[in-house]
Short mmCIF file of C-alpha atoms in Angstrom, two decimals:
data_model
loop_
_atom_site.label_atom_id
_atom_site.label_comp_id
_atom_site.label_asym_id
_atom_site.label_seq_id
_atom_site.Cartn_x
_atom_site.Cartn_y
_atom_site.Cartn_z
CA MET H 1 -19.68 16.80 9.26
CA GLY H 2 -20.39 14.98 12.49
CA GLN H 3 -23.79 14.58 14.13
CA ASN H 4 -25.34 12.85 17.14
CA ASP H 5 -25.50 9.08 16.90
CA PRO H 6 -28.72 7.70 18.40
CA ALA H 7 -27.84 4.20 17.26
CA GLY H 8 -24.83 4.23 19.54
CA LEU H 9 -22.49 3.19 16.75
CA MET H 10 -19.70 5.66 17.24
CA ALA H 11 -15.98 4.85 17.41
CA ASN H 12 -15.26 1.22 16.52
CA GLY H 13 -18.99 0.50 16.12
CA LEU H 14 -18.57 -1.18 12.74
CA HIS H 15 -14.99 -2.34 13.04
CA PRO H 16 -15.91 -5.50 14.96
CA VAL H 17 -18.52 -6.19 12.26
CA LEU H 18 -15.86 -5.79 9.57
CA LEU H 19 -13.54 -8.07 11.54
CA ALA H 20 -16.24 -10.72 11.79
CA LEU H 21 -16.92 -10.48 8.05
CA CYS H 22 -13.23 -10.93 7.25
CA LEU H 23 -13.12 -14.00 9.50
CA VAL H 24 -16.27 -15.52 7.97
CA VAL H 25 -15.10 -14.97 4.38
CA PHE H 26 -11.63 -16.31 5.17
CA LEU H 27 -13.07 -19.44 6.78
CA PHE H 28 -15.47 -19.84 3.86
CA ASP H 29 -12.54 -19.79 1.43
CA LEU H 30 -10.59 -22.12 3.70
CA VAL H 31 -13.36 -24.73 3.72
CA ARG H 32 -14.30 -24.32 0.06
CA SER H 33 -10.74 -24.73 -1.16
CA LYS H 34 -9.99 -27.63 1.20
CA PHE H 35 -6.94 -25.77 2.43
CA TRP H 36 -6.24 -28.32 5.16
CA THR H 37 -2.74 -29.45 4.27
CA VAL H 38 -0.24 -26.59 4.47
CA ASP H 39 2.78 -26.47 2.19
CA TRP H 40 5.53 -24.73 4.13
CA SER H 41 8.04 -24.79 1.28
CA PRO H 42 7.30 -21.19 0.14
CA LEU H 43 8.07 -19.92 3.64
CA LYS H 44 11.25 -21.98 3.85
CA SER H 45 12.50 -20.68 0.51
CA GLN H 46 11.93 -17.09 1.65
CA LEU H 47 13.36 -17.50 5.13
CA LYS H 48 16.69 -15.93 4.13
CA TRP H 49 14.89 -12.82 2.88
CA LEU H 50 12.80 -12.68 6.05
CA LEU H 51 16.01 -12.59 8.08
CA ALA H 52 17.39 -9.87 5.81
CA VAL H 53 14.26 -7.71 6.15
CA ALA H 54 14.08 -8.31 9.90
CA GLY H 55 17.70 -7.25 10.21
CA PHE H 56 17.00 -4.15 8.14
CA LEU H 57 14.10 -3.16 10.39
CA ALA H 58 16.19 -3.95 13.46
CA VAL H 59 18.84 -1.50 12.26
CA ILE H 60 16.22 1.21 11.72
CA PHE H 61 14.75 0.84 15.20
CA ALA H 62 18.20 0.49 16.76
CA VAL H 63 19.08 3.87 15.29
CA GLY H 64 15.85 5.21 16.76
CA PHE H 65 16.69 3.86 20.20
CA SER H 66 20.25 5.19 20.06
CA PHE H 67 19.04 8.70 19.19
CA GLN H 68 16.04 8.36 21.55
CA TYR H 69 13.44 8.95 18.84
CA ASP H 70 9.83 8.15 19.68
CA PHE H 71 9.24 5.93 16.66
CA ALA H 72 11.53 3.25 18.10
CA SER H 73 8.84 2.25 20.61
CA TYR H 74 6.55 1.06 17.81
CA TRP H 75 8.83 -1.76 16.68
CA PRO H 76 6.43 -4.56 17.82
CA TYR H 77 3.82 -3.37 15.33
CA ALA H 78 6.34 -3.33 12.49
CA ALA H 79 7.36 -6.85 13.47
CA LEU H 80 3.69 -7.89 13.49
CA GLY H 81 3.19 -6.48 9.99
CA LEU H 82 6.28 -8.28 8.73
CA ALA H 83 5.24 -11.57 10.34
CA GLY H 84 1.69 -11.30 9.02
CA VAL H 85 2.60 -10.74 5.39
CA TYR H 86 5.35 -13.37 5.56
CA LEU H 87 2.99 -16.01 6.98
CA SER H 88 0.43 -15.19 4.31
CA GLY H 89 2.96 -16.53 1.82
CA VAL H 90 1.86 -20.05 2.69
CA ILE H 91 -1.36 -19.31 0.75
CA ASP H 92 -0.95 -19.94 -2.96
CA PRO H 93 -2.56 -16.93 -4.73
CA SER H 94 -3.00 -18.87 -7.97
CA LYS H 95 -5.38 -21.25 -6.15
CA HIS H 96 -6.73 -19.03 -3.37
CA ARG H 97 -6.61 -15.48 -4.74
CA ASN H 98 -8.68 -13.73 -2.07
CA MET H 99 -7.38 -15.43 1.07
CA ARG H 100 -4.21 -13.40 1.46
CA THR H 101 -6.16 -10.16 1.08
CA THR H 102 -8.80 -11.12 3.63
CA PHE H 103 -6.21 -12.49 6.06
CA LEU H 104 -4.12 -9.30 6.12
CA LEU H 105 -7.16 -7.03 6.18
CA GLY H 106 -8.52 -9.01 9.13
CA ILE H 107 -5.27 -8.55 11.07
CA SER H 108 -5.33 -4.82 10.32
CA VAL H 109 -8.95 -4.49 11.48
CA ALA H 110 -8.16 -6.42 14.65
CA LEU H 111 -5.32 -4.00 15.32
CA VAL H 112 -7.60 -0.97 14.97
CA THR H 113 -10.41 -2.61 16.94
CA SER H 114 -8.05 -3.03 19.90
CA LYS H 115 -7.99 0.79 20.13
CA PRO H 116 -4.24 1.27 20.51
CA GLU H 117 -2.87 4.59 21.67
CA HIS H 118 -1.36 6.77 18.93
CA LEU H 119 -3.28 4.99 16.18
CA PRO H 120 -1.59 6.83 13.25
CA GLU H 121 1.88 5.73 14.37
CA VAL H 122 0.71 2.19 15.11
CA ALA H 123 -0.96 1.90 11.69
CA ALA H 124 2.12 3.34 10.01
CA ALA H 125 4.47 0.92 11.79
CA PHE H 126 2.35 -2.10 10.84
CA SER H 127 2.15 -0.86 7.24
CA ALA H 128 5.89 -0.28 7.11
CA GLY H 129 6.53 -3.87 8.21
CA MET H 130 4.23 -5.20 5.48
CA LEU H 131 5.54 -2.96 2.73
CA VAL H 132 9.25 -3.47 3.40
CA TRP H 133 8.64 -7.18 2.91
CA LYS H 134 6.72 -6.54 -0.31
CA VAL H 135 9.59 -4.43 -1.65
CA MET H 136 12.02 -7.25 -0.95
CA SER H 137 9.83 -10.08 -2.25
CA ASN H 138 8.48 -8.28 -5.34
CA PHE H 139 11.85 -7.11 -6.60
CA THR H 140 13.83 -10.23 -5.79
CA SER H 141 11.13 -12.58 -7.15
CA PRO H 142 9.18 -10.60 -9.78
CA GLU H 143 7.70 -13.79 -11.22
CA GLN H 144 5.71 -14.12 -7.95
CA ALA H 145 5.16 -10.40 -7.32
CA ARG H 146 1.73 -9.20 -6.20
CA LEU H 147 0.18 -6.05 -4.81
CA ASP H 148 -3.39 -7.12 -4.14
CA ASP H 149 -2.51 -9.01 -0.95
CA VAL H 150 -1.39 -5.87 0.91
CA ALA H 151 -3.36 -3.18 -0.94
CA ALA H 152 -6.63 -3.45 1.00
CA ALA H 153 -4.91 -3.72 4.40
CA PHE H 154 -2.67 -0.73 3.67
CA ALA H 155 -5.56 1.36 2.33
CA TYR H 156 -7.60 0.59 5.46
CA LEU H 157 -4.78 1.45 7.86
CA ALA H 158 -3.89 4.62 5.93
CA SER H 159 -7.55 5.65 6.01
CA MET H 160 -7.78 5.17 9.76
CA ALA H 161 -4.49 6.99 10.33
CA CYS H 162 -5.73 9.89 8.25
CA VAL H 163 -9.19 10.33 9.74
CA SER H 164 -7.91 9.97 13.30
CA THR H 165 -5.45 12.80 12.59
CA THR H 166 -7.36 15.17 10.34
CA LEU H 167 -11.02 14.91 11.30
CA SER H 168 -12.56 15.91 14.62
CA THR H 169 -15.40 13.38 14.17
CA SER H 170 -12.97 10.51 13.70
CA GLY H 171 -15.25 7.96 15.41
CA ARG H 172 -18.13 8.47 13.00
CA ASN H 173 -15.84 8.71 9.98
CA GLY H 174 -13.96 5.62 11.06
CA ASP H 175 -17.28 3.76 11.10
CA ILE H 176 -18.05 5.01 7.59
CA ILE H 177 -14.71 3.68 6.38
CA ALA H 178 -15.34 0.35 8.11
CA GLY H 179 -18.77 0.25 6.44
CA ALA H 180 -17.19 0.82 3.02
CA PHE H 181 -14.73 -2.03 3.56
CA ALA H 182 -17.50 -4.30 4.91
CA THR H 183 -19.55 -3.62 1.77
CA ALA H 184 -16.49 -4.38 -0.37
CA VAL H 185 -15.80 -7.66 1.47
CA LEU H 186 -19.39 -8.81 0.90
CA LEU H 187 -19.33 -7.76 -2.76
CA ASN H 188 -16.08 -9.64 -3.21
CA LEU H 189 -17.85 -12.78 -2.00
CA MET H 190 -20.98 -12.18 -4.07
CA GLN H 191 -19.24 -11.48 -7.36
CA ARG H 192 -17.16 -14.66 -7.68
CA PRO H 193 -19.66 -16.81 -9.64
CA PHE H 194 -20.23 -13.99 -12.15
CA MET H 195 -16.76 -12.71 -13.06
CA HIS H 196 -15.60 -15.15 -15.76
CA ASP H 197 -18.12 -14.53 -18.53
CA ASP H 198 -19.25 -10.92 -18.72
CA LYS H 199 -18.57 -9.74 -22.26
CA LEU H 200 -21.46 -7.27 -22.20
CA ILE H 201 -20.45 -5.87 -18.78
CA VAL H 202 -24.02 -6.39 -17.54
CA LYS H 203 -22.94 -8.40 -14.50
CA ARG H 204 -20.34 -5.83 -13.45
CA LEU H 205 -22.91 -3.07 -13.84
CA VAL H 206 -25.34 -4.93 -11.59
CA LEU H 207 -22.58 -5.55 -9.04
CA THR H 208 -21.61 -1.88 -9.13
CA ILE H 209 -25.20 -0.86 -8.38
CA ALA H 210 -25.39 -3.50 -5.64
CA GLY H 211 -22.25 -2.13 -4.04
CA GLY H 212 -23.64 1.42 -4.02
CA LEU H 213 -26.94 0.21 -2.54
CA GLY H 214 -25.08 -1.79 0.08
CA MET H 215 -23.16 1.31 1.14
CA LEU H 216 -26.42 3.27 1.24
CA VAL H 217 -27.91 0.72 3.64
CA VAL H 218 -24.83 0.98 5.87
CA LEU H 219 -25.05 4.77 5.96
CA THR H 220 -28.79 5.10 6.50
CA LYS H 221 -29.69 2.04 8.56
CA GLY H 222 -26.42 1.12 10.24
CA LEU H 223 -25.02 4.55 11.05
CA ASN H 224 -28.03 6.86 10.66
CA ALA H 225 -25.69 9.17 8.74
CA LEU H 226 -28.31 10.70 6.47
CA THR H 227 -26.07 13.62 5.51
CA PHE H 228 -23.63 11.19 3.89
CA THR H 229 -26.04 9.41 1.55
CA ASN H 230 -24.32 10.90 -1.51
CA LEU H 231 -21.18 9.04 -0.47
CA ALA H 232 -22.96 5.81 -1.45
CA VAL H 233 -23.04 7.05 -5.06
CA LEU H 234 -19.30 7.71 -4.95
CA VAL H 235 -18.58 4.26 -3.49
CA GLY H 236 -20.74 2.62 -6.14
CA ALA H 237 -18.86 4.52 -8.83
CA GLY H 238 -15.63 3.46 -7.11
CA PHE H 239 -16.56 -0.19 -7.56
CA GLY H 240 -17.19 0.54 -11.23
CA SER H 241 -13.78 2.22 -11.53
CA MET H 242 -12.05 -0.85 -10.09
CA TYR H 243 -13.88 -3.10 -12.53
CA ALA H 244 -12.79 -0.78 -15.33
CA LEU H 245 -9.16 -0.82 -14.19
CA ASP H 246 -9.27 -4.61 -13.97
CA ALA H 247 -10.67 -4.83 -17.50
CA LEU H 248 -8.10 -2.40 -18.93
CA GLY H 249 -5.27 -4.29 -17.26
CA ARG H 250 -6.57 -7.55 -18.66
CA MET H 251 -6.90 -6.14 -22.17
CA ALA H 252 -3.38 -4.70 -22.00
CA GLN H 253 -2.03 -8.21 -21.41
CA ASP H 254 -3.35 -9.36 -24.82
CA GLU H 255 -0.33 -10.34 -26.91
CA ARG H 256 -2.14 -9.28 -30.10
CA LEU H 257 -2.04 -5.61 -29.10
CA SER H 258 0.70 -3.38 -30.45
CA ASP H 259 2.79 -1.32 -28.05
CA GLY H 260 0.79 1.78 -28.99
CA GLU H 261 -2.55 0.08 -28.30
CA ARG H 262 -1.23 -1.27 -25.02
CA ALA H 263 -0.02 2.17 -24.00
CA GLY H 264 -3.49 3.52 -24.78
CA LYS H 265 -5.01 1.14 -22.23
CA HIS H 266 -2.55 2.32 -19.62
CA ILE H 267 -3.31 5.97 -20.35
CA LYS H 268 -7.03 5.31 -19.87
CA ALA H 269 -6.32 3.51 -16.59
CA LEU H 270 -4.24 6.40 -15.32
CA LEU H 271 -6.98 8.88 -16.24
CA ILE H 272 -9.50 6.83 -14.26
CA VAL H 273 -7.24 6.93 -11.19
CA GLY H 274 -6.77 10.69 -11.51
CA ILE H 275 -10.45 11.43 -12.12
CA PHE H 276 -11.64 9.44 -9.13
CA THR H 277 -8.94 10.95 -6.91
CA LEU H 278 -10.22 14.40 -7.84
CA LEU H 279 -13.89 13.48 -7.46
CA ALA H 280 -13.44 11.82 -4.08
CA THR H 281 -11.32 14.57 -2.54
CA ARG H 282 -13.38 17.40 -4.03
CA LEU H 283 -16.71 16.01 -2.87
CA PHE H 284 -15.84 14.39 0.47
CA GLY H 285 -12.19 15.18 1.17
CA ASN H 286 -10.02 12.52 2.73
CA LEU H 287 -13.11 10.55 3.79
CA GLY H 288 -14.14 10.13 0.16
CA LEU H 289 -10.71 8.93 -0.87
CA ALA H 290 -10.67 6.47 2.04
CA ALA H 291 -14.08 5.13 1.05
CA ILE H 292 -13.22 4.45 -2.60
CA SER H 293 -9.92 2.83 -1.60
CA ALA H 294 -12.04 0.03 -0.10
CA CYS H 295 -13.34 -0.79 -3.57
CA VAL H 296 -10.04 -2.56 -4.39
CA MET H 297 -11.56 -5.69 -2.84
CA VAL H 298 -13.49 -6.40 -6.05
CA SER H 299 -10.42 -6.72 -8.28
CA ALA H 300 -10.23 -10.20 -9.76
CA PHE H 301 -7.71 -10.44 -12.59
CA THR H 302 -4.87 -7.87 -12.59
CA GLN H 303 -2.82 -5.74 -10.22
CA LEU H 304 -3.93 -2.36 -11.59
CA PRO H 305 -6.71 -1.84 -9.00
CA ALA H 306 -4.25 -2.69 -6.23
CA CYS H 307 -1.82 -0.13 -7.63
CA ALA H 308 -4.57 2.50 -7.50
CA ALA H 309 -5.46 1.58 -3.90
CA LEU H 310 -1.82 1.83 -2.83
CA PHE H 311 -1.70 5.29 -4.39
CA PHE H 312 -4.85 6.31 -2.49
CA GLY H 313 -3.31 4.96 0.71
CA ALA H 314 -0.04 6.81 0.09
CA ARG H 315 -1.96 10.05 -0.37
CA LEU H 316 -3.90 9.45 2.86
CA MET H 317 -0.67 8.80 4.75
CA GLU H 318 0.75 12.05 3.37
CA GLN H 319 -2.39 13.86 4.54
CA ALA H 320 -1.97 12.36 8.02
CA PHE H 321 1.66 13.51 8.10
CA ALA H 322 0.79 17.02 6.89
CA ALA H 323 -2.06 17.40 9.37
CA ALA H 324 0.18 16.41 12.26
CA GLN H 325 3.35 18.27 11.27
CA VAL H 326 2.67 21.12 8.82
CA SER H 327 1.63 24.33 10.59
CA ASN H 328 0.42 26.03 7.39
CA VAL H 329 -3.37 25.67 7.62
CA THR H 330 -3.81 26.16 3.87
CA GLY H 331 -1.58 23.20 3.07
CA ILE H 332 1.71 23.03 1.20
CA ASN H 333 2.91 26.23 -0.46
CA LEU H 334 4.61 25.19 -3.69
CA GLN H 335 6.15 28.64 -4.10
CA HIS H 336 8.47 28.01 -1.18
CA SER H 337 11.86 27.16 -2.61
CA TYR H 338 12.43 24.17 -0.32
CA VAL H 339 9.01 22.71 -1.17
CA SER H 340 9.53 23.00 -4.92
CA ALA H 341 13.02 21.52 -4.56
CA ALA H 342 11.60 18.62 -2.51
CA GLN H 343 9.02 17.93 -5.20
CA TYR H 344 11.75 17.88 -7.81
CA LEU H 345 13.60 15.40 -5.61
CA GLY H 346 10.51 13.19 -5.30
CA PHE H 347 10.02 12.98 -9.06
CA PHE H 348 13.74 12.39 -9.56
CA VAL H 349 13.79 9.52 -7.03
CA VAL H 350 10.94 7.64 -8.70
CA MET H 351 12.23 8.13 -12.25
CA ALA H 352 15.78 7.21 -11.28
CA VAL H 353 14.58 4.06 -9.53
CA MET H 354 12.55 3.05 -12.58
CA VAL H 355 15.54 3.44 -14.87
CA MET H 356 17.70 1.52 -12.39
CA ILE H 357 15.36 -1.46 -12.06
CA ARG H 358 14.76 -1.51 -15.82
CA TYR H 359 18.43 -2.01 -16.69
CA ASN H 360 20.05 -3.30 -13.50
CA LYS H 361 20.36 -7.09 -13.35
CA GLU H 362 21.06 -7.26 -9.62
CA ARG H 363 17.54 -7.50 -8.21
CA ARG H 364 18.64 -7.63 -4.57
CA ILE H 365 20.43 -4.29 -5.06
CA ASP H 366 17.20 -2.85 -6.48
CA ALA H 367 15.26 -4.02 -3.44
CA ALA H 368 17.86 -2.72 -0.98
CA ALA H 369 18.08 0.67 -2.70
CA ILE H 370 14.29 1.12 -2.77
CA ALA H 371 13.96 0.11 0.89
CA LEU H 372 16.70 2.56 1.86
CA LEU H 373 15.18 5.42 -0.14
CA ALA H 374 11.69 4.88 1.28
CA THR H 375 12.79 4.49 4.92
CA PHE H 376 16.05 6.29 5.68
CA GLY H 377 15.47 8.68 2.79
CA THR H 378 12.09 9.73 4.15
CA GLY H 379 13.53 10.19 7.63
CA LEU H 380 16.30 12.38 6.23
CA ALA H 381 13.71 14.51 4.40
CA SER H 382 11.82 15.06 7.64
CA PHE H 383 14.99 15.81 9.60
CA PHE H 384 16.75 18.10 7.14
CA LEU H 385 13.94 19.60 5.04
CA HIS H 386 11.39 20.00 7.85
CA ALA H 387 7.64 19.50 7.64
CA GLU H 388 6.36 21.36 4.61
CA PRO H 389 9.11 20.31 2.17
CA ALA H 390 8.88 16.74 3.48
CA ALA H 391 5.13 16.72 2.78
CA GLY H 392 5.82 18.09 -0.70
CA TYR H 393 8.34 15.30 -1.21
CA LEU H 394 5.67 12.73 -0.30
CA VAL H 395 3.19 14.30 -2.73
CA ALA H 396 5.73 14.13 -5.54
CA LEU H 397 6.57 10.50 -4.73
CA GLY H 398 2.90 9.56 -4.89
CA VAL H 399 2.16 11.30 -8.18
CA ALA H 400 5.36 10.16 -9.87
CA GLY H 401 4.91 6.66 -8.47
CA VAL H 402 1.42 6.08 -9.84
CA VAL H 403 2.20 7.74 -13.19
CA GLY H 404 5.36 5.70 -13.66
CA ALA H 405 3.90 2.43 -12.38
CA VAL H 406 0.85 2.55 -14.66
CA LEU H 407 2.09 4.43 -17.70
CA LEU H 408 5.57 2.99 -18.21
CA GLN H 409 4.65 -0.69 -18.35
CA THR H 410 5.20 -0.65 -22.11
CA PHE H 411 8.67 0.78 -21.49
CA PHE H 412 9.49 -2.14 -19.18
CA GLY H 413 8.37 -4.95 -21.46
CA ARG H 414 5.58 -7.41 -22.09
CA SER H 415 6.40 -10.29 -19.77
CA PRO H 416 4.45 -10.70 -16.48
CA GLU H 417 7.71 -10.21 -14.57
CA ASP H 418 8.35 -6.86 -16.25
CA GLU H 419 4.80 -5.73 -15.57
CA ALA H 420 5.10 -6.76 -11.91
CA ARG H 421 8.38 -4.89 -11.45
CA CYS H 422 6.92 -1.74 -13.00
CA LEU H 423 3.71 -1.77 -10.95
CA SER H 424 5.67 -2.47 -7.76
CA VAL H 425 7.21 1.00 -8.00
CA ILE H 426 4.03 2.24 -6.30
CA LEU H 427 5.40 0.66 -3.12
CA ILE H 428 7.90 3.54 -2.87
CA PRO H 429 5.38 6.30 -1.99
CA SER H 430 3.32 3.88 0.10
CA LEU H 431 6.29 2.87 2.24
CA ALA H 432 7.61 6.42 2.37
CA GLY H 433 4.26 7.77 3.60
CA SER H 434 4.13 5.14 6.34
CA CYS H 435 7.67 5.96 7.44
CA ALA H 436 6.91 9.69 7.44
CA VAL H 437 3.95 9.28 9.78
CA LEU H 438 5.87 6.86 11.98
CA SER H 439 8.93 9.13 12.25
CA GLY H 440 7.07 12.43 12.47
CA GLY H 441 9.08 13.35 15.57
CA LEU H 442 12.15 13.80 13.37
CA VAL H 443 10.66 17.09 12.16
CA ALA H 444 10.86 18.66 15.63
CA SER H 445 14.30 17.10 16.19
CA GLY H 446 15.57 18.58 12.95
CA LEU H 447 14.35 22.06 13.87
CA THR H 448 16.36 22.10 17.11
CA ALA H 449 19.41 20.13 15.90
CA SER H 450 22.82 21.80 15.86
CA MET H 451 25.17 21.64 12.89
CA GLU H 452 27.30 19.04 14.69
CA GLU H 453 24.23 16.83 15.26
CA ARG H 454 23.24 17.14 11.62
CA LEU H 455 26.71 16.12 10.42
CA THR H 456 26.80 13.24 12.87
CA THR H 457 23.42 12.03 11.64
CA LEU H 458 24.59 12.18 8.04
CA ALA H 459 27.76 10.26 8.84
CA VAL H 460 25.91 7.54 10.76
CA LEU H 461 23.27 7.08 8.07
CA ALA H 462 25.86 7.07 5.29
CA GLY H 463 27.81 4.37 7.11
CA LEU H 464 24.68 2.31 7.71
CA THR H 465 23.70 2.64 4.06
CA VAL H 466 27.06 1.33 2.92
CA VAL H 467 26.94 -1.55 5.39
CA LEU H 468 23.40 -2.56 4.41
CA LEU H 469 24.19 -2.44 0.69
CA LEU H 470 27.30 -4.58 1.23
CA ILE H 471 25.35 -7.08 3.30
CA SER H 472 22.65 -7.23 0.63
CA HIS H 473 25.25 -7.74 -2.11
CA PHE H 474 27.25 -10.48 -0.42
CA PHE H 475 24.19 -12.15 1.12
CA GLY H 476 22.51 -12.40 -2.27
CA LYS H 477 25.74 -13.48 -3.94
CA SER H 478 26.36 -16.32 -1.51
CA THR H 479 22.74 -17.46 -1.88
CA THR H 480 22.94 -17.40 -5.68
CA ASP H 481 26.20 -19.32 -5.66
CA SER H 482 24.82 -22.02 -3.38
CA VAL H 483 21.74 -22.46 -5.53
CA THR H 484 23.81 -22.70 -8.69
CA VAL H 485 26.06 -25.42 -7.25
CA ALA H 486 23.05 -27.44 -6.07
CA GLY H 487 21.41 -27.16 -9.48
CA ASP H 488 24.58 -28.34 -11.24
#
């Protein structure tokens, strides 16, 4: 797929351009919205949860240091991801919808532009820090839950982790991904005056064509990648798919619709996600999926496009893990008993979590359980099931996650809080994929571990799980009690 690059725009050629665009658009929104006085109250109200998440991550990396696992050395990037998404909470999304997205994407691009060693692990650590916080915040405060703030940043980092692991021409392909995100950032800025009154869909059609043409210019004039011109058509169609998902999500929120009509909208949305996943991977492989994940930047009304982008990112993280750890060159063999059992486990985990969060009233327990399953649970899969079953487990998490998150919204209820809790289930495969790439060394450790080491690992992790659940329970209980007394 690669070719000579007379323009001299190989590795990181377009990433500084993308970084500059993110900065310009962020400053434009900052000036336009007169965001000069900062309200720190949202950060103060979430400080207790920040300490809880930071403690959770500290335990994970402390376990890594104690067992001398390589992933422990990437803790600064996880801390950076946590700090970035927490600080973005000062931006009110109801008034400044796009600023959180651009801010986090800009940090992610700056991280890649710095050319760190072991980019897949660095990207995975940063993503894990972001997504652990989103699990905690979305499930403890569903009335404020969002996915669009982290979706673009995670999709970008997952794309870069994947191409740097799976493709020999990672510099050129990285520039193509950066070009797709740059086109999406510009289209996000261009579309804003036209998004509120488009009953005939003419404006969205024009924007879709403009996005495809913009990508064509990047490929032909910016990168001289003439063999990839067909990718511009896919990216343009990707913008159209995100507009369609946004429209379906908006229509599904209409109170006049019956449950059956609402479910029909969700089925159509899920079909769009599946069709474009197949088209992108069949035509351009992982590069195609990475390119259409950038199209999430044009979402304007609902969280459905962000859910799709998180699914694309989770799949790309799984591909990065499989390329680095699975020795079977043809991919995952589903006829292997361990692989089929791991897929069963992945579907079971997602469905069990959805039932739990639907009926459980203790939201902090939901958040703690999901964080444990996606982090420690993924590490256990790599350690005990080895590479191929662990990759199969990630595949099952991704498929079950997107199907459940999109299709079962009617099952959860009609309120915005119920919809947010349901869609946030997609964070499970996204976080699990990041943790799998970050802790890939556990696969080799598991292969050489003795029975005594395996039992010791199980005992330590079981004890830590109990301790963390107890801390979450009593921490949340004391906080709830204090708030109740103050309110009285």
